[in-house]
GROMACS .gro file of N, CA, C and O in nm:
model
  284
    1MET      N    1   9.501  10.515   8.913
    1MET     CA    2   9.542  10.385   8.866
    1MET      C    3   9.474  10.274   8.946
    1MET      O    4   9.437  10.173   8.890
    2ALA      N    5   9.460  10.291   9.074
    2ALA     CA    6   9.399  10.187   9.158
    2ALA      C    7   9.257  10.156   9.114
    2ALA      O    8   9.217  10.040   9.108
    3ALA      N    9   9.178  10.258   9.085
    3ALA     CA   10   9.040  10.236   9.044
    3ALA      C   11   9.037  10.159   8.912
    3ALA      O   12   8.953  10.071   8.894
    4GLU      N   13   9.130  10.189   8.823
    4GLU     CA   14   9.134  10.117   8.696
    4GLU      C   15   9.174   9.971   8.718
    4GLU      O   16   9.119   9.881   8.656
    5GLY      N   17   9.267   9.946   8.809
    5GLY     CA   18   9.307   9.809   8.839
    5GLY      C   19   9.191   9.730   8.895
    5GLY      O   20   9.169   9.614   8.856
    6ALA      N   21   9.117   9.789   8.985
    6ALA     CA   22   9.001   9.721   9.043
    6ALA      C   23   8.895   9.694   8.936
    6ALA      O   24   8.832   9.588   8.935
    7GLU      N   25   8.877   9.788   8.845
    7GLU     CA   26   8.781   9.769   8.735
    7GLU      C   27   8.827   9.656   8.643
    7GLU      O   28   8.746   9.575   8.598
    8LEU      N   29   8.956   9.649   8.617
    8LEU     CA   30   9.007   9.540   8.534
    8LEU      C   31   8.981   9.405   8.601
    8LEU      O   32   8.941   9.309   8.535
    9ILE      N   33   9.002   9.398   8.732
    9ILE     CA   34   8.976   9.272   8.803
    9ILE      C   35   8.828   9.236   8.794
    9ILE      O   36   8.793   9.119   8.775
   10ARG      N   37   8.741   9.334   8.806
   10ARG     CA   38   8.597   9.306   8.794
   10ARG      C   39   8.566   9.247   8.656
   10ARG      O   40   8.491   9.150   8.644
   11LYS      N   41   8.628   9.303   8.553
   11LYS     CA   42   8.606   9.253   8.417
   11LYS      C   43   8.666   9.114   8.398
   11LYS      O   44   8.609   9.029   8.330
   12ILE      N   45   8.783   9.091   8.459
   12ILE     CA   46   8.846   8.959   8.453
   12ILE      C   47   8.753   8.855   8.516
   12ILE      O   48   8.735   8.746   8.462
   13ALA      N   49   8.693   8.891   8.628
   13ALA     CA   50   8.600   8.799   8.696
   13ALA      C   51   8.483   8.762   8.605
   13ALA      O   52   8.428   8.653   8.616
   14ALA      N   53   8.448   8.852   8.514
   14ALA     CA   54   8.339   8.826   8.419
   14ALA      C   55   8.388   8.752   8.295
   14ALA      O   56   8.310   8.728   8.203
   15GLY      N   57   8.519   8.717   8.292
   15GLY     CA   58   8.572   8.640   8.180
   15GLY      C   59   8.628   8.723   8.066
   15GLY      O   60   8.652   8.669   7.957
   16ASP      N   61   8.652   8.851   8.088
   16ASP     CA   62   8.702   8.940   7.983
   16ASP      C   63   8.852   8.919   7.963
   16ASP      O   64   8.934   8.965   8.042
   17THR      N   65   8.888   8.849   7.855
   17THR     CA   66   9.029   8.820   7.830
   17THR      C   67   9.108   8.945   7.791
   17THR      O   68   9.227   8.953   7.821
   18ALA      N   69   9.045   9.041   7.726
   18ALA     CA   70   9.115   9.165   7.691
   18ALA      C   71   9.150   9.243   7.818
   18ALA      O   72   9.259   9.302   7.827
   19ALA      N   73   9.062   9.241   7.916
   19ALA     CA   74   9.091   9.307   8.044
   19ALA      C   75   9.207   9.237   8.114
   19ALA      O   76   9.292   9.302   8.173
   20PHE      N   77   9.211   9.105   8.103
   20PHE     CA   78   9.321   9.031   8.163
   20PHE      C   79   9.453   9.069   8.096
   20PHE      O   80   9.555   9.088   8.164
   21ALA      N   81   9.452   9.081   7.966
   21ALA     CA   82   9.574   9.121   7.894
   21ALA      C   83   9.619   9.259   7.938
   21ALA      O   84   9.739   9.283   7.959
   22ARG      N   85   9.526   9.352   7.952
   22ARG     CA   86   9.562   9.487   7.999
   22ARG      C   87   9.615   9.483   8.142
   22ARG      O   88   9.711   9.550   8.176
   23PHE      N   89   9.551   9.401   8.227
   23PHE     CA   90   9.595   9.386   8.365
   23PHE      C   91   9.738   9.331   8.368
   23PHE      O   92   9.823   9.383   8.439
   24TYR      N   93   9.763   9.229   8.290
   24TYR     CA   94   9.898   9.170   8.284
   24TYR      C   95  10.000   9.273   8.236
   24TYR      O   96  10.106   9.288   8.297
   25ASP      N   97   9.968   9.343   8.128
   25ASP     CA   98  10.060   9.443   8.074
   25ASP      C   99  10.091   9.553   8.176
   25ASP      O  100  10.202   9.607   8.179
   26ARG      N  101   9.994   9.586   8.257
   26ARG     CA  102  10.010   9.691   8.357
   26ARG      C  103  10.090   9.643   8.478
   26ARG      O  104  10.177   9.714   8.529
   27TYR      N  105  10.060   9.524   8.528
   27TYR     CA  106  10.115   9.482   8.657
   27TYR      C  107  10.235   9.387   8.649
   27TYR      O  108  10.314   9.382   8.743
   28ALA      N  109  10.250   9.313   8.542
   28ALA     CA  110  10.364   9.222   8.532
   28ALA      C  111  10.498   9.296   8.545
   28ALA      O  112  10.587   9.246   8.616
   29PRO      N  113  10.515   9.413   8.483
   29PRO     CA  114  10.643   9.483   8.501
   29PRO      C  115  10.668   9.528   8.645
   29PRO      O  116  10.783   9.552   8.684
   30LEU      N  117  10.563   9.540   8.724
   30LEU     CA  118  10.580   9.576   8.865
   30LEU      C  119  10.611   9.452   8.950
   30LEU      O  120  10.688   9.458   9.045
   31VAL      N  121  10.549   9.341   8.915
   31VAL     CA  122  10.560   9.219   8.996
   31VAL      C  123  10.688   9.143   8.967
   31VAL      O  124  10.752   9.091   9.058
   32TYR      N  125  10.726   9.134   8.841
   32TYR     CA  126  10.841   9.051   8.803
   32TYR      C  127  10.969   9.088   8.878
   32TYR      O  128  11.036   8.998   8.932
   33PRO      N  129  11.008   9.214   8.886
   33PRO     CA  130  11.132   9.245   8.958
   33PRO      C  131  11.128   9.203   9.105
   33PRO      O  132  11.229   9.158   9.160
   34LEU      N  133  11.014   9.215   9.168
   34LEU     CA  134  11.000   9.172   9.307
   34LEU      C  135  11.019   9.021   9.318
   34LEU      O  136  11.094   8.973   9.404
   35ILE      N  137  10.955   8.947   9.231
   35ILE     CA  138  10.969   8.802   9.232
   35ILE      C  139  11.115   8.763   9.205
   35ILE      O  140  11.170   8.675   9.271
   36LEU      N  141  11.177   8.829   9.109
   36LEU     CA  142  11.316   8.798   9.075
   36LEU      C  143  11.409   8.822   9.194
   36LEU      O  144  11.501   8.744   9.218
   37ARG      N  145  11.384   8.927   9.270
   37ARG     CA  146  11.465   8.953   9.390
   37ARG      C  147  11.449   8.841   9.492
   37ARG      O  148  11.542   8.809   9.564
   38ILE      N  149  11.332   8.782   9.497
   38ILE     CA  150  11.306   8.676   9.595
   38ILE      C  151  11.367   8.543   9.549
   38ILE      O  152  11.437   8.477   9.626
   39VAL      N  153  11.341   8.503   9.425
   39VAL     CA  154  11.385   8.370   9.379
   39VAL      C  155  11.524   8.372   9.314
   39VAL      O  156  11.588   8.268   9.306
   40ARG      N  157  11.567   8.486   9.264
   40ARG     CA  158  11.702   8.509   9.211
   40ARG      C  159  11.737   8.435   9.083
   40ARG      O  160  11.850   8.440   9.038
   41GLU      N  161  11.644   8.366   9.025
   41GLU     CA  162  11.666   8.295   8.899
   41GLU      C  163  11.559   8.338   8.799
   41GLU      O  164  11.440   8.320   8.825
   42PRO      N  165  11.600   8.397   8.685
   42PRO     CA  166  11.500   8.446   8.588
   42PRO      C  167  11.399   8.340   8.542
   42PRO      O  168  11.280   8.370   8.531
   43ALA      N  169  11.444   8.218   8.518
   43ALA     CA  170  11.350   8.115   8.473
   43ALA      C  171  11.248   8.083   8.582
   43ALA      O  172  11.129   8.065   8.555
   44GLU      N  173  11.294   8.076   8.706
   44GLU     CA  174  11.203   8.050   8.817
   44GLU      C  175  11.107   8.167   8.837
   44GLU      O  176  10.988   8.148   8.863
   45ALA      N  177  11.158   8.289   8.823
   45ALA     CA  178  11.073   8.407   8.836
   45ALA      C  179  10.966   8.407   8.728
   45ALA      O  180  10.851   8.443   8.756
   46ALA      N  181  11.001   8.365   8.608
   46ALA     CA  182  10.903   8.358   8.499
   46ALA      C  183  10.794   8.256   8.534
   46ALA      O  184  10.675   8.281   8.507
   47ASP      N  185  10.833   8.144   8.591
   47ASP     CA  186  10.734   8.043   8.632
   47ASP      C  187  10.642   8.097   8.741
   47ASP      O  188  10.521   8.077   8.737
   48VAL      N  189  10.700   8.167   8.838
   48VAL     CA  190  10.621   8.221   8.948
   48VAL      C  191  10.523   8.325   8.898
   48VAL      O  192  10.405   8.325   8.935
   49ILE      N  193  10.569   8.415   8.811
   49ILE     CA  194  10.478   8.520   8.762
   49ILE      C  195  10.364   8.459   8.682
   49ILE      O  196  10.250   8.504   8.690
   50GLN      N  197  10.394   8.352   8.608
   50GLN     CA  198  10.287   8.284   8.535
   50GLN      C  199  10.184   8.229   8.632
   50GLN      O  200  10.063   8.243   8.609
   51GLU      N  201  10.228   8.170   8.741
   51GLU     CA  202  10.137   8.117   8.843
   51GLU      C  203  10.056   8.229   8.909
   51GLU      O  204   9.937   8.214   8.935
   52VAL      N  205  10.123   8.339   8.939
   52VAL     CA  206  10.055   8.453   9.003
   52VAL      C  207   9.940   8.503   8.915
   52VAL      O  208   9.828   8.523   8.963
   53PHE      N  209   9.968   8.520   8.787
   53PHE     CA  210   9.864   8.573   8.700
   53PHE      C  211   9.759   8.467   8.667
   53PHE      O  212   9.642   8.502   8.645
   54TRP      N  213   9.795   8.340   8.667
   54TRP     CA  214   9.695   8.235   8.650
   54TRP      C  215   9.597   8.238   8.767
   54TRP      O  216   9.476   8.231   8.749
   55GLU      N  217   9.652   8.252   8.889
   55GLU     CA  218   9.566   8.262   9.008
   55GLU      C  219   9.478   8.387   9.000
   55GLU      O  220   9.362   8.384   9.042
   56THR      N  221   9.533   8.495   8.948
   56THR     CA  222   9.453   8.617   8.931
   56THR      C  223   9.334   8.589   8.840
   56THR      O  224   9.221   8.629   8.871
   57TRP      N  225   9.358   8.520   8.730
   57TRP     CA  226   9.250   8.487   8.637
   57TRP      C  227   9.146   8.396   8.705
   57TRP      O  228   9.026   8.419   8.696
   58GLN      N  229   9.194   8.295   8.775
   58GLN     CA  230   9.106   8.197   8.837
   58GLN      C  231   9.025   8.254   8.953
   58GLN      O  232   8.912   8.214   8.975
   59ARG      N  233   9.084   8.346   9.029
   59ARG     CA  234   9.021   8.392   9.153
   59ARG      C  235   8.980   8.538   9.151
   59ARG      O  236   8.953   8.597   9.256
   60ALA      N  237   8.970   8.597   9.034
   60ALA     CA  238   8.934   8.739   9.025
   60ALA      C  239   8.801   8.768   9.093
   60ALA      O  240   8.782   8.875   9.151
   61GLY      N  241   8.711   8.673   9.090
   61GLY     CA  242   8.580   8.692   9.153
   61GLY      C  243   8.587   8.704   9.305
   61GLY      O  244   8.494   8.753   9.369
   62ASP      N  245   8.699   8.660   9.363
   62ASP     CA  246   8.716   8.668   9.508
   62ASP      C  247   8.772   8.804   9.553
   62ASP      O  248   8.780   8.829   9.673
   63TYR      N  249   8.810   8.887   9.458
   63TYR     CA  250   8.872   9.015   9.492
   63TYR      C  251   8.775   9.104   9.569
   63TYR      O  252   8.660   9.122   9.531
   64ASP      N  253   8.824   9.160   9.679
   64ASP     CA  254   8.746   9.252   9.762
   64ASP      C  255   8.820   9.385   9.768
   64ASP      O  256   8.921   9.397   9.838
   65PRO      N  257   8.773   9.488   9.696
   65PRO     CA  258   8.843   9.615   9.694
   65PRO      C  259   8.854   9.681   9.830
   65PRO      O  260   8.941   9.764   9.853
   66ALA      N  261   8.770   9.641   9.925
   66ALA     CA  262   8.778   9.697  10.060
   66ALA      C  263   8.905   9.649  10.132
   66ALA      O  264   8.948   9.713  10.228
   67ARG      N  265   8.963   9.540  10.083
   67ARG     CA  266   9.084   9.485  10.147
   67ARG      C  267   9.212   9.541  10.088
   67ARG      O  268   9.319   9.513  10.138
   68GLY      N  269   9.203   9.616   9.977
   68GLY     CA  270   9.323   9.674   9.917
   68GLY      C  271   9.312   9.686   9.767
   68GLY      O  272   9.220   9.630   9.706
   69THR      N  273   9.405   9.758   9.711
   69THR     CA  274   9.408   9.778   9.566
   69THR      C  275   9.499   9.674   9.502
   69THR      O  276   9.580   9.611   9.571
   70PRO      N  277   9.492   9.657   9.371
   70PRO     CA  278   9.582   9.566   9.303
   70PRO      C  279   9.730   9.603   9.323
   70PRO      O  280   9.816   9.516   9.325
   71GLU      N  281   9.756   9.730   9.342
   71GLU     CA  282   9.894   9.772   9.363
   71GLU      C  283   9.946   9.718   9.494
   71GLU      O  284  10.061   9.694   9.513
   0.00000   0.00000   0.00000
């Protein structure tokens, strides 16, 4: 799974919106519960997750797989 996540990020960096959709579908269900535990309000958690994935789209080119996997 990690190699696929890194590949999706590489594609996102190249502007691949379908890869971004797959990345979101894969990782949002993992990230949302964590965010919800931190902020404790579903509406606020939804706002935070939107920001997290927006930053992912904007900064995918900065991803360094040597520093860790998307997980």
